[in-house]
N, CA, C and O atoms as a Tinker XYZ file with bonds, in Angstrom:
   292  protein
     1  N      0.801000   -1.217000   -0.007000    73     2
     2  CA     0.017000   -0.027000   -0.011000    64     1     3
     3  C      0.868000    1.279000    0.050000    63     2     4     5
     4  O      0.556000    2.278000   -0.599000    81     3
     5  N      1.918000    1.220000    0.834000    73     3     6
     6  CA     2.805000    2.409000    0.890000    64     5     7
     7  C      3.491000    2.605000   -0.418000    63     6     8     9
     8  O      3.618000    3.736000   -0.888000    81     7
     9  N      3.937000    1.541000   -1.022000    73     7    10
    10  CA     4.651000    1.689000   -2.293000    64     9    11
    11  C      3.757000    2.165000   -3.379000    63    10    12    13
    12  O      4.200000    2.923000   -4.243000    81    11
    13  N      2.497000    1.754000   -3.383000    73    11    14
    14  CA     1.547000    2.213000   -4.288000    64    13    15
    15  C      1.225000    3.754000   -4.099000    63    14    16    17
    16  O      1.073000    4.519000   -5.052000    81    15
    17  N      1.142000    4.105000   -2.844000    73    15    18
    18  CA     0.876000    5.548000   -2.537000    64    17    19
    19  C      2.059000    6.366000   -2.976000    63    18    20    21
    20  O      1.882000    7.456000   -3.520000    81    19
    21  N      3.272000    5.873000   -2.756000    73    19    22
    22  CA     4.491000    6.572000   -3.203000    64    21    23
    23  C      4.534000    6.659000   -4.676000    63    22    24    25
    24  O      4.884000    7.708000   -5.216000    81    23
    25  N      4.192000    5.596000   -5.368000    73    23    26
    26  CA     4.182000    5.562000   -6.840000    64    25    27
    27  C      3.151000    6.582000   -7.337000    63    26    28    29
    28  O      3.420000    7.312000   -8.291000    81    27
    29  N      2.018000    6.639000   -6.724000    73    27    30
    30  CA     1.003000    7.543000   -7.177000    64    29    31
    31  C      1.493000    8.998000   -7.002000    63    30    32    33
    32  O      1.261000    9.851000   -7.858000    81    31
    33  N      2.171000    9.251000   -5.879000    73    31    34
    34  CA     2.669000   10.585000   -5.613000    64    33    35
    35  C      3.694000   10.978000   -6.638000    63    34    36    37
    36  O      3.655000   12.097000   -7.150000    81    35
    37  N      4.622000   10.081000   -6.955000    73    35    38
    38  CA     5.603000   10.264000   -8.003000    64    37    39
    39  C      4.961000   10.623000   -9.380000    63    38    40    41
    40  O      5.326000   11.594000  -10.043000    81    39
    41  N      4.005000    9.783000   -9.743000    73    39    42
    42  CA     3.342000    9.958000  -10.960000    64    41    43
    43  C      2.587000   11.319000  -10.988000    63    42    44    45
    44  O      2.625000   12.006000  -12.009000    81    43
    45  N      1.900000   11.719000   -9.877000    73    43    46
    46  CA     1.284000   13.017000   -9.851000    64    45    47
    47  C      2.239000   14.150000  -10.023000    63    46    48    49
    48  O      1.951000   15.138000  -10.699000    81    47
    49  N      3.398000   13.997000   -9.395000    73    47    50
    50  CA     4.482000   15.051000   -9.568000    64    49    51
    51  C      4.936000   15.123000  -10.911000    63    50    52    53
    52  O      5.157000   16.230000  -11.402000    81    51
    53  N      5.113000   14.010000  -11.613000    73    51    54
    54  CA     5.562000   13.964000  -12.972000    64    53    55
    55  C      4.579000   14.608000  -13.910000    63    54    56    57
    56  O      4.927000   15.407000  -14.779000    81    55
    57  N      3.292000   14.217000  -13.694000    73    55    58
    58  CA     2.203000   14.867000  -14.461000    64    57    59
    59  C      2.135000   16.358000  -14.304000    63    58    60    61
    60  O      1.907000   17.114000  -15.249000    81    59
    61  N      2.352000   16.767000  -13.006000    73    59    62
    62  CA     2.342000   18.245000  -12.764000    64    61    63
    63  C      3.456000   18.939000  -13.474000    63    62    64    65
    64  O      3.270000   20.032000  -14.010000    81    63
    65  N      4.624000   18.323000  -13.492000    73    63    66
    66  CA     5.751000   18.931000  -14.213000    64    65    67
    67  C      5.455000   18.978000  -15.770000    63    66    68    69
    68  O      5.711000   19.958000  -16.469000    81    67
    69  N      4.905000   17.841000  -16.213000    73    67    70
    70  CA     4.532000   17.798000  -17.658000    64    69    71
    71  C      3.520000   18.862000  -17.978000    63    70    72    73
    72  O      3.630000   19.500000  -19.025000    81    71
    73  N      2.519000   19.091000  -17.116000    73    71    74
    74  CA     1.556000   20.120000  -17.390000    64    73    75
    75  C      2.194000   21.486000  -17.323000    63    74    76    77
    76  O      1.807000   22.390000  -18.062000    81    75
    77  N      3.132000   21.643000  -16.478000    73    75    78
    78  CA     3.773000   22.958000  -16.336000    64    77    79
    79  C      4.562000   23.236000  -17.618000    63    78    80    81
    80  O      4.510000   24.344000  -18.151000    81    79
    81  N      5.285000   22.243000  -18.107000    73    79    82
    82  CA     6.067000   22.336000  -19.346000    64    81    83
    83  C      5.134000   22.665000  -20.519000    63    82    84    85
    84  O      5.447000   23.512000  -21.355000    81    83
    85  N      3.985000   21.982000  -20.566000    73    83    86
    86  CA     3.057000   22.178000  -21.663000    64    85    87
    87  C      2.488000   23.662000  -21.587000    63    86    88    89
    88  O      2.305000   24.325000  -22.608000    81    87
    89  N      2.235000   24.113000  -20.376000    73    87    90
    90  CA     1.767000   25.549000  -20.269000    64    89    91
    91  C      2.800000   26.505000  -20.737000    63    90    92    93
    92  O      2.453000   27.488000  -21.391000    81    91
    93  N      4.062000   26.283000  -20.446000    73    91    94
    94  CA     5.138000   27.135000  -20.918000    64    93    95
    95  C      5.223000   27.073000  -22.374000    63    94    96    97
    96  O      5.376000   28.112000  -23.015000    81    95
    97  N      5.134000   25.923000  -22.952000    73    95    98
    98  CA     5.199000   25.668000  -24.417000    64    97    99
    99  C      4.054000   26.413000  -25.089000    63    98   100   101
   100  O      4.230000   27.038000  -26.134000    81    99
   101  N      2.880000   26.337000  -24.475000    73    99   102
   102  CA     1.699000   27.010000  -25.038000    64   101   103
   103  C      1.929000   28.544000  -25.000000    63   102   104   105
   104  O      1.588000   29.230000  -25.964000    81   103
   105  N      2.490000   29.082000  -23.924000    73   103   106
   106  CA     2.827000   30.489000  -23.853000    64   105   107
   107  C      3.799000   30.911000  -24.901000    63   106   108   109
   108  O      3.638000   31.956000  -25.531000    81   107
   109  N      4.790000   30.119000  -25.090000    73   107   110
   110  CA     5.848000   30.404000  -26.116000    64   109   111
   111  C      5.183000   30.303000  -27.506000    63   110   112   113
   112  O      5.494000   31.125000  -28.369000    81   111
   113  N      4.348000   29.401000  -27.743000    73   111   114
   114  CA     3.704000   29.249000  -29.065000    64   113   115
   115  C      2.806000   30.425000  -29.302000    63   114   116   117
   116  O      2.829000   30.941000  -30.419000    81   115
   117  N      2.002000   30.913000  -28.355000    73   115   118
   118  CA     1.142000   31.996000  -28.509000    64   117   119
   119  C      2.016000   33.265000  -28.736000    63   118   120   121
   120  O      1.655000   34.109000  -29.555000    81   119
   121  N      3.134000   33.402000  -28.035000    73   119   122
   122  CA     4.081000   34.516000  -28.293000    64   121   123
   123  C      4.598000   34.545000  -29.670000    63   122   124   125
   124  O      4.664000   35.588000  -30.321000    81   123
   125  N      4.977000   33.348000  -30.127000    73   123   126
   126  CA     5.538000   33.247000  -31.435000    64   125   127
   127  C      4.495000   33.624000  -32.526000    63   126   128   129
   128  O      4.802000   34.315000  -33.497000    81   127
   129  N      3.286000   33.149000  -32.322000    73   127   130
   130  CA     2.207000   33.479000  -33.296000    64   129   131
   131  C      1.964000   34.944000  -33.321000    63   130   132   133
   132  O      1.755000   35.522000  -34.387000    81   131
   133  N      1.988000   35.596000  -32.118000    73   131   134
   134  CA     1.765000   37.058000  -32.060000    64   133   135
   135  C      2.875000   37.770000  -32.813000    63   134   136   137
   136  O      2.593000   38.679000  -33.594000    81   135
   137  N      4.120000   37.388000  -32.605000    73   135   138
   138  CA     5.274000   37.989000  -33.269000    64   137   139
   139  C      5.138000   37.838000  -34.768000    63   138   140   141
   140  O      5.376000   38.778000  -35.526000    81   139
   141  N      4.729000   36.576000  -35.213000    73   139   142
   142  CA     4.588000   36.356000  -36.661000    64   141   143
   143  C      3.449000   37.228000  -37.234000    63   142   144   145
   144  O      3.580000   37.758000  -38.337000    81   143
   145  N      2.314000   37.381000  -36.480000    73   143   146
   146  CA     1.230000   38.232000  -36.906000    64   145   147
   147  C      1.697000   39.709000  -37.115000    63   146   148   149
   148  O      1.361000   40.381000  -38.090000    81   147
   149  N      2.511000   40.153000  -36.097000    73   147   150
   150  CA     3.035000   41.534000  -36.164000    64   149   151
   151  C      3.956000   41.705000  -37.397000    63   150   152   153
   152  O      3.870000   42.689000  -38.132000    81   151
   153  N      4.825000   40.718000  -37.583000    73   151   154
   154  CA     5.750000   40.859000  -38.764000    64   153   155
   155  C      4.995000   40.779000  -40.066000    63   154   156   157
   156  O      5.331000   41.462000  -41.033000    81   155
   157  N      3.955000   39.927000  -40.093000    73   155   158
   158  CA     3.139000   39.866000  -41.361000    64   157   159
   159  C      2.406000   41.139000  -41.605000    63   158   160   161
   160  O      2.323000   41.576000  -42.752000    81   159
   161  N      1.843000   41.792000  -40.540000    73   159   162
   162  CA     1.140000   43.032000  -40.687000    64   161   163
   163  C      2.157000   44.149000  -41.157000    63   162   164   165
   164  O      1.789000   45.003000  -41.964000    81   163
   165  N      3.426000   44.133000  -40.650000    73   163   166
   166  CA     4.419000   45.055000  -41.041000    64   165   167
   167  C      4.776000   44.877000  -42.480000    63   166   168   169
   168  O      4.931000   45.845000  -43.224000    81   167
   169  N      4.910000   43.603000  -42.881000    73   167   170
   170  CA     5.342000   43.239000  -44.260000    64   169   171
   171  C      4.171000   43.688000  -45.205000    63   170   172   173
   172  O      4.402000   44.295000  -46.252000    81   171
   173  N      2.996000   43.387000  -44.820000    73   171   174
   174  CA     1.789000   43.688000  -45.635000    64   173   175
   175  C      1.707000   45.199000  -45.838000    63   174   176   177
   176  O      1.402000   45.677000  -46.931000    81   175
   177  N      1.987000   45.946000  -44.757000    73   175   178
   178  CA     1.921000   47.429000  -44.911000    64   177   179
   179  C      3.006000   47.935000  -45.788000    63   178   180   181
   180  O      2.786000   48.839000  -46.594000    81   179
   181  N      4.212000   47.362000  -45.652000    73   179   182
   182  CA     5.305000   47.794000  -46.471000    64   181   183
   183  C      5.064000   47.449000  -47.943000    63   182   184   185
   184  O      5.394000   48.245000  -48.823000    81   183
   185  N      4.492000   46.269000  -48.221000    73   183   186
   186  CA     4.210000   45.903000  -49.553000    64   185   187
   187  C      3.123000   46.819000  -50.216000    63   186   188   189
   188  O      3.205000   47.142000  -51.401000    81   187
   189  N      2.110000   47.221000  -49.403000    73   187   190
   190  CA     1.110000   48.079000  -49.882000    64   189   191
   191  C      1.715000   49.397000  -50.201000    63   190   192   193
   192  O      1.403000   49.968000  -51.246000    81   191
   193  N      2.574000   49.921000  -49.351000    73   191   194
   194  CA     3.267000   51.228000  -49.615000    64   193   195
   195  C      4.049000   51.130000  -50.915000    63   194   196   197
   196  O      3.959000   52.016000  -51.765000    81   195
   197  N      4.803000   50.074000  -51.070000    73   195   198
   198  CA     5.632000   49.907000  -52.330000    64   197   199
   199  C      4.744000   49.852000  -53.526000    63   198   200   201
   200  O      5.027000   50.483000  -54.544000    81   199
   201  N      3.677000   49.112000  -53.427000    73   199   202
   202  CA     2.729000   48.971000  -54.565000    64   201   203
   203  C      2.140000   50.357000  -54.916000    63   202   204   205
   204  O      2.071000   50.705000  -56.095000    81   203
   205  N      1.738000   51.104000  -53.970000    73   203   206
   206  CA     1.186000   52.439000  -54.203000    64   205   207
   207  C      2.197000   53.353000  -54.822000    63   206   208   209
   208  O      1.863000   54.141000  -55.707000    81   207
   209  N      3.448000   53.267000  -54.371000    73   207   210
   210  CA     4.611000   54.083000  -54.895000    64   209   211
   211  C      4.764000   53.669000  -56.375000    63   210   212   213
   212  O      4.852000   54.524000  -57.256000    81   211
   213  N      4.795000   52.386000  -56.626000    73   211   214
   214  CA     5.135000   51.895000  -57.974000    64   213   215
   215  C      4.015000   52.285000  -58.928000    63   214   216   217
   216  O      4.257000   52.672000  -60.071000    81   215
   217  N      2.737000   52.172000  -58.418000    73   215   218
   218  CA     1.571000   52.530000  -59.201000    64   217   219
   219  C      1.617000   54.010000  -59.527000    63   218   220   221
   220  O      1.295000   54.398000  -60.650000    81   219
   221  N      1.999000   54.828000  -58.600000    73   219   222
   222  CA     2.121000   56.291000  -58.857000    64   221   223
   223  C      3.237000   56.598000  -59.902000    63   222   224   225
   224  O      3.044000   57.450000  -60.769000    81   223
   225  N      4.358000   55.929000  -59.821000    73   223   226
   226  CA     5.407000   56.129000  -60.771000    64   225   227
   227  C      4.949000   55.700000  -62.158000    63   226   228   229
   228  O      5.201000   56.394000  -63.143000    81   227
   229  N      4.287000   54.574000  -62.233000    73   227   230
   230  CA     3.823000   54.051000  -63.498000    64   229   231
   231  C      2.747000   55.039000  -64.112000    63   230   232   233
   232  O      2.747000   55.277000  -65.320000    81   231
   233  N      1.885000   55.573000  -63.297000    73   231   234
   234  CA     0.902000   56.499000  -63.785000    64   233   235
   235  C      1.608000   57.762000  -64.339000    63   234   236   237
   236  O      1.248000   58.265000  -65.403000    81   235
   237  N      2.607000   58.257000  -63.606000    73   235   238
   238  CA     3.328000   59.425000  -63.983000    64   237   239
   239  C      4.043000   59.168000  -65.328000    63   238   240   241
   240  O      4.029000   60.022000  -66.215000    81   239
   241  N      4.661000   57.995000  -65.467000    73   239   242
   242  CA     5.369000   57.662000  -66.698000    64   241   243
   243  C      4.409000   57.519000  -67.846000    63   242   244   245
   244  O      4.724000   57.892000  -68.975000    81   243
   245  N      3.262000   56.992000  -67.577000    73   243   246
   246  CA     2.209000   56.753000  -68.654000    64   245   247
   247  C      1.714000   58.159000  -69.048000    63   246   248   249
   248  O      1.506000   58.407000  -70.236000    81   247
   249  N      1.525000   59.059000  -68.118000    73   247   250
   250  CA     1.057000   60.436000  -68.430000    64   249   251
   251  C      2.148000   61.123000  -69.238000    63   250   252   253
   252  O      1.806000   61.870000  -70.154000    81   251
   253  N      3.388000   60.933000  -68.978000    73   251   254
   254  CA     4.531000   61.560000  -69.743000    64   253   255
   255  C      4.513000   61.013000  -71.130000    63   254   256   257
   256  O      4.687000   61.758000  -72.094000    81   255
   257  N      4.299000   59.683000  -71.262000    73   255   258
   258  CA     4.297000   59.058000  -72.560000    64   257   259
   259  C      3.184000   59.581000  -73.414000    63   258   260   261
   260  O      3.383000   59.909000  -74.583000    81   259
   261  N      2.031000   59.660000  -72.846000    73   259   262
   262  CA     0.877000   60.224000  -73.580000    64   261   263
   263  C      1.127000   61.655000  -74.024000    63   262   264   265
   264  O      0.795000   62.030000  -75.148000    81   263
   265  N      1.723000   62.468000  -73.123000    73   263   266
   266  CA     1.994000   63.843000  -73.411000    64   265   267
   267  C      3.055000   63.853000  -74.548000    63   266   268   269
   268  O      2.953000   64.705000  -75.432000    81   267
   269  N      4.003000   63.005000  -74.568000    73   267   270
   270  CA     4.997000   63.016000  -75.637000    64   269   271
   271  C      4.353000   62.647000  -77.019000    63   270   272   273
   272  O      4.648000   63.197000  -78.080000    81   271
   273  N      3.462000   61.674000  -76.868000    73   271   274
   274  CA     2.801000   61.165000  -78.106000    64   273   275
   275  C      1.850000   62.204000  -78.692000    63   274   276   277
   276  O      1.711000   62.306000  -79.911000    81   275
   277  N      1.207000   62.959000  -77.839000    73   275   278
   278  CA     0.235000   63.977000  -78.340000    64   277   279
   279  C      0.968000   65.197000  -78.809000    63   278   280   281
   280  O      0.475000   65.893000  -79.696000    81   279
   281  N      2.110000   65.489000  -78.264000    73   279   282
   282  CA     2.902000   66.706000  -78.689000    64   281   283
   283  C      3.484000   66.469000  -80.026000    63   282   284   285
   284  O      3.443000   67.365000  -80.869000    81   283
   285  N      4.064000   65.237000  -80.296000    73   283   286
   286  CA     4.721000   64.918000  -81.511000    64   285   287
   287  C      3.729000   64.789000  -82.663000    63   286   288   289
   288  O      4.154000   64.926000  -83.810000    81   287
   289  N      2.425000   64.532000  -82.440000    73   287   290
   290  CA     1.498000   64.341000  -83.508000    64   289   291
   291  C      0.595000   65.456000  -83.695000    63   290   292
   292  O     -0.256000   65.419000  -84.584000    81   291
């Protein structure tokens, strides 16, 4: 009976440690996801800014081209 009680106690302690490790892993995983979400949002914002800048440049170049074509004809 004593050995069984001791074994149960050891198993409970092991399970408690495992649960503690899992909780820490969950926290790290959540933190990692949050960081990835932040980076993705930053990247998306940067890409949108680049796209708008490129679009503006293309519109300007297109306008210049049209102006050149209409002036020469």
